[in-house]
């Protein structure tokens, strides 16, 4: 049952209170762990001649304690991130309800570009635990064949233009028509305001999580891979080649867009967030940069 505005506000407030408590707990946990970290570093820096059996035994105990402390801190951080995601989901649900009620907000192009950038930067970061499998729609990992994008999800959609040319655009899922295996999507570009009904094969779900390069580099596209990437300051996807991978969770891909106006056929290096870099669809025409 859809949430009322009051219910949504109460739920957000409840999660904000929980989030505040978790942040306080995380800070207290870090302060509690500091003496152990300082002692571990001090003993680890001692030369081998200075380390007696007793010192080595103490250092081993400190490492064990440090591991347990890190696990506890990680659990608290994951709980806090889950609360943040809950708040995002509630706000998104209310936005979809408003849109369905005919109260779609008009966003200026400059504000839209900023919103898309923030959305990519704040996409949840997946950090795998030892031995954990990277889930679909994390970084470069594609969705399962049976996956159905939810209303409000961002996708790349292959649509026909005025002269029947086909282009990949950034769109938002309105509805999935299961009986026809088709999606109803809205062009994210406010200047177009177009709604399309497209077969599932013309839709590519965007990542729901960023991959952490430091722990899950296998969930990033290798250098030299041809992909579809959202051209900066536009809402269209074009063919590009991965030139450099992000090295940290906050960095973006460096890509070279196919562009015949340059002598080598590629644009100068441009940066695109993980959320807007996806595997190229096979046997489908990809739009050329306009």
Tab-separated table of C-alpha atoms in Angstrom, residues 86-274:
chain	number	residue	atom	x	y	z
A	86	UNK	CA	16.269	2.940	3.258
A	87	UNK	CA	15.867	6.718	3.271
A	88	UNK	CA	16.723	6.890	-0.438
A	89	UNK	CA	14.156	4.178	-1.198
A	90	UNK	CA	11.401	5.931	0.764
A	91	UNK	CA	12.078	9.251	-0.967
A	92	UNK	CA	12.156	7.548	-4.365
A	93	UNK	CA	8.857	5.792	-3.648
A	94	UNK	CA	7.228	9.119	-2.804
A	95	UNK	CA	8.644	10.689	-5.987
A	96	UNK	CA	7.202	7.853	-8.098
A	97	UNK	CA	3.819	8.231	-6.402
A	98	UNK	CA	3.849	11.957	-7.173
A	99	UNK	CA	4.737	11.263	-10.798
A	100	UNK	CA	1.947	8.703	-11.151
A	101	UNK	CA	-0.461	11.224	-9.696
A	102	UNK	CA	0.485	13.700	-12.423
A	103	UNK	CA	2.716	15.858	-10.220
A	104	UNK	CA	5.962	15.284	-12.050
A	105	UNK	CA	8.531	17.886	-11.091
A	106	UNK	CA	10.092	19.908	-13.909
A	107	UNK	CA	13.855	20.100	-13.568
A	108	UNK	CA	16.053	22.545	-15.458
A	109	UNK	CA	18.795	20.986	-17.542
A	110	UNK	CA	21.623	22.308	-15.378
A	111	UNK	CA	19.952	20.951	-12.258
A	112	UNK	CA	19.294	17.624	-14.017
A	113	UNK	CA	22.968	17.223	-14.911
A	114	UNK	CA	23.935	17.959	-11.306
A	115	UNK	CA	21.328	15.488	-10.037
A	116	UNK	CA	22.665	12.749	-12.319
A	117	UNK	CA	26.200	13.407	-11.106
A	118	UNK	CA	25.191	13.256	-7.437
A	119	UNK	CA	23.140	10.130	-8.077
A	120	UNK	CA	26.226	8.408	-9.503
A	121	UNK	CA	28.512	9.587	-6.699
A	122	UNK	CA	26.139	8.402	-3.972
A	123	UNK	CA	25.257	5.054	-5.541
A	124	UNK	CA	25.773	2.405	-2.827
A	125	UNK	CA	29.311	1.018	-2.749
A	126	UNK	CA	29.646	-2.759	-2.652
A	127	UNK	CA	32.616	-3.984	-0.639
A	128	UNK	CA	32.777	-7.751	-0.684
A	129	UNK	CA	33.661	-9.905	2.287
A	130	UNK	CA	36.314	-12.630	1.810
A	131	UNK	CA	34.944	-15.248	-0.584
A	132	UNK	CA	31.715	-13.318	-1.238
A	133	UNK	CA	30.377	-13.401	-4.798
A	134	UNK	CA	29.842	-10.051	-6.488
A	135	UNK	CA	26.103	-9.620	-7.157
A	136	UNK	CA	24.508	-8.705	-10.491
A	137	UNK	CA	24.273	-4.989	-11.310
A	138	UNK	CA	27.373	-4.192	-9.293
A	139	UNK	CA	29.834	-2.308	-11.475
A	140	UNK	CA	30.281	-4.184	-14.752
A	141	UNK	CA	28.378	-7.304	-13.620
A	142	UNK	CA	25.219	-7.461	-15.803
A	143	UNK	CA	21.714	-8.268	-14.642
A	144	UNK	CA	20.446	-11.833	-14.792
A	145	UNK	CA	18.384	-12.645	-17.896
A	146	UNK	CA	15.272	-12.961	-15.736
A	147	UNK	CA	15.824	-9.611	-14.000
A	148	UNK	CA	13.032	-7.043	-14.190
A	149	UNK	CA	13.858	-3.423	-13.405
A	150	UNK	CA	11.582	-1.714	-10.890
A	151	UNK	CA	9.627	1.523	-11.353
A	152	UNK	CA	11.990	4.423	-10.752
A	153	UNK	CA	15.095	2.490	-11.831
A	154	UNK	CA	17.433	4.110	-14.345
A	155	UNK	CA	18.086	2.255	-17.597
A	156	UNK	CA	19.649	2.748	-21.006
A	157	UNK	CA	16.889	2.551	-23.621
A	158	UNK	CA	17.270	2.135	-27.377
A	159	UNK	CA	14.743	4.474	-29.018
A	160	UNK	CA	14.018	5.759	-32.517
A	161	UNK	CA	14.489	9.430	-33.300
A	162	UNK	CA	12.708	11.732	-35.734
A	163	UNK	CA	14.381	10.240	-38.799
A	164	UNK	CA	14.202	6.640	-37.558
A	165	UNK	CA	17.791	6.752	-36.319
A	166	UNK	CA	18.301	4.718	-33.145
A	167	UNK	CA	19.944	6.115	-30.042
A	168	UNK	CA	20.578	4.900	-26.526
A	169	UNK	CA	19.102	7.335	-24.024
A	170	UNK	CA	18.998	7.550	-20.243
A	171	UNK	CA	15.469	6.694	-19.122
A	172	UNK	CA	13.461	5.904	-16.006
A	173	UNK	CA	11.270	2.833	-15.708
A	174	UNK	CA	7.578	3.644	-15.314
A	175	UNK	CA	6.143	0.150	-15.577
A	176	UNK	CA	6.995	-3.352	-16.747
A	177	UNK	CA	4.292	-4.942	-18.913
A	178	UNK	CA	4.840	-8.604	-18.082
A	179	UNK	CA	2.218	-9.877	-20.542
A	180	UNK	CA	4.101	-8.267	-23.458
A	181	UNK	CA	7.624	-8.492	-22.011
A	182	UNK	CA	7.954	-4.753	-22.534
A	183	UNK	CA	8.903	-1.699	-20.497
A	184	UNK	CA	7.218	1.661	-20.304
A	185	UNK	CA	9.944	4.255	-19.737
A	186	UNK	CA	10.293	8.026	-19.555
A	187	UNK	CA	13.124	9.900	-21.249
A	188	UNK	CA	15.056	11.484	-18.363
A	189	UNK	CA	15.606	14.615	-20.465
A	190	UNK	CA	12.974	17.138	-19.431
A	191	UNK	CA	13.234	18.868	-22.813
A	192	UNK	CA	12.034	15.707	-24.560
A	193	UNK	CA	9.388	14.509	-22.084
A	194	UNK	CA	8.885	11.426	-24.214
A	195	UNK	CA	7.408	8.161	-22.979
A	196	UNK	CA	8.323	4.952	-24.787
A	197	UNK	CA	7.070	1.375	-24.747
A	198	UNK	CA	10.016	-0.841	-25.602
A	199	UNK	CA	10.752	-4.537	-25.714
A	200	UNK	CA	12.956	-5.887	-22.957
A	201	UNK	CA	15.852	-6.416	-25.368
A	202	UNK	CA	15.977	-2.653	-25.929
A	203	UNK	CA	16.548	-1.976	-22.241
A	204	UNK	CA	19.800	-2.250	-20.270
A	205	UNK	CA	19.450	-1.783	-16.487
A	206	UNK	CA	22.091	0.497	-14.991
A	207	UNK	CA	24.242	-0.660	-12.064
A	208	UNK	CA	22.579	-0.504	-8.649
A	209	UNK	CA	25.930	-0.522	-6.827
A	210	UNK	CA	29.435	0.747	-7.447
A	211	UNK	CA	32.273	-1.755	-7.342
A	212	UNK	CA	35.145	-0.998	-4.994
A	213	UNK	CA	38.341	-1.027	-7.122
A	214	UNK	CA	40.456	-1.857	-4.068
A	215	UNK	CA	38.565	-5.066	-3.208
A	216	UNK	CA	36.502	-5.987	-6.286
A	217	UNK	CA	38.486	-4.932	-9.328
A	218	UNK	CA	37.067	-7.894	-11.260
A	219	UNK	CA	33.740	-6.043	-11.306
A	220	UNK	CA	35.244	-3.271	-13.449
A	221	UNK	CA	35.539	-3.256	-17.241
A	222	UNK	CA	39.129	-4.046	-18.304
A	223	UNK	CA	41.184	-1.402	-20.073
A	224	UNK	CA	40.507	-1.462	-23.822
A	225	UNK	CA	36.934	-2.745	-23.493
A	226	UNK	CA	34.371	-1.202	-25.846
A	227	UNK	CA	31.373	-0.054	-23.802
A	228	UNK	CA	28.405	2.272	-23.881
A	229	UNK	CA	28.959	5.369	-21.761
A	230	UNK	CA	26.886	8.434	-20.982
A	231	UNK	CA	28.511	11.375	-22.748
A	232	UNK	CA	29.223	14.127	-20.160
A	233	UNK	CA	26.536	16.808	-19.894
A	234	UNK	CA	24.131	14.808	-22.082
A	235	UNK	CA	21.529	12.089	-21.506
A	236	UNK	CA	22.675	9.823	-24.350
A	237	UNK	CA	24.952	6.789	-24.391
A	238	UNK	CA	27.613	6.396	-27.053
A	239	UNK	CA	30.307	3.847	-27.878
A	240	UNK	CA	33.552	4.384	-26.021
A	241	UNK	CA	36.726	2.543	-25.078
A	242	UNK	CA	37.936	2.198	-21.501
A	243	UNK	CA	41.237	4.099	-21.270
A	244	UNK	CA	41.849	4.000	-17.515
A	245	UNK	CA	40.040	2.280	-14.648
A	246	UNK	CA	39.067	3.992	-11.393
A	247	UNK	CA	41.650	3.291	-8.683
A	248	UNK	CA	39.498	4.254	-5.694
A	249	UNK	CA	35.795	4.118	-4.870
A	250	UNK	CA	35.383	7.833	-5.636
A	251	UNK	CA	37.101	7.862	-9.012
A	252	UNK	CA	35.479	7.504	-12.440
A	253	UNK	CA	36.391	5.671	-15.621
A	254	UNK	CA	38.521	7.534	-18.127
A	255	UNK	CA	37.051	6.770	-21.548
A	256	UNK	CA	37.651	7.639	-25.195
A	257	UNK	CA	34.430	8.189	-27.146
A	258	UNK	CA	34.282	7.198	-30.795
A	259	UNK	CA	34.354	10.472	-32.722
A	260	UNK	CA	35.209	10.689	-36.446
A	261	UNK	CA	35.977	14.423	-36.172
A	262	UNK	CA	39.315	13.530	-34.554
A	263	UNK	CA	42.230	12.148	-36.588
A	264	UNK	CA	42.474	8.915	-34.608
A	265	UNK	CA	38.692	8.471	-34.450
A	266	UNK	CA	38.442	9.044	-30.704
A	267	UNK	CA	37.707	11.989	-28.441
A	268	UNK	CA	40.200	13.250	-25.845
A	269	UNK	CA	39.917	11.381	-22.493
A	270	UNK	CA	36.669	12.099	-20.629
A	271	UNK	CA	35.480	10.890	-17.236
A	272	UNK	CA	32.275	8.894	-16.711
A	273	UNK	CA	30.953	7.466	-13.436
A	274	UNK	CA	30.553	3.705	-12.984
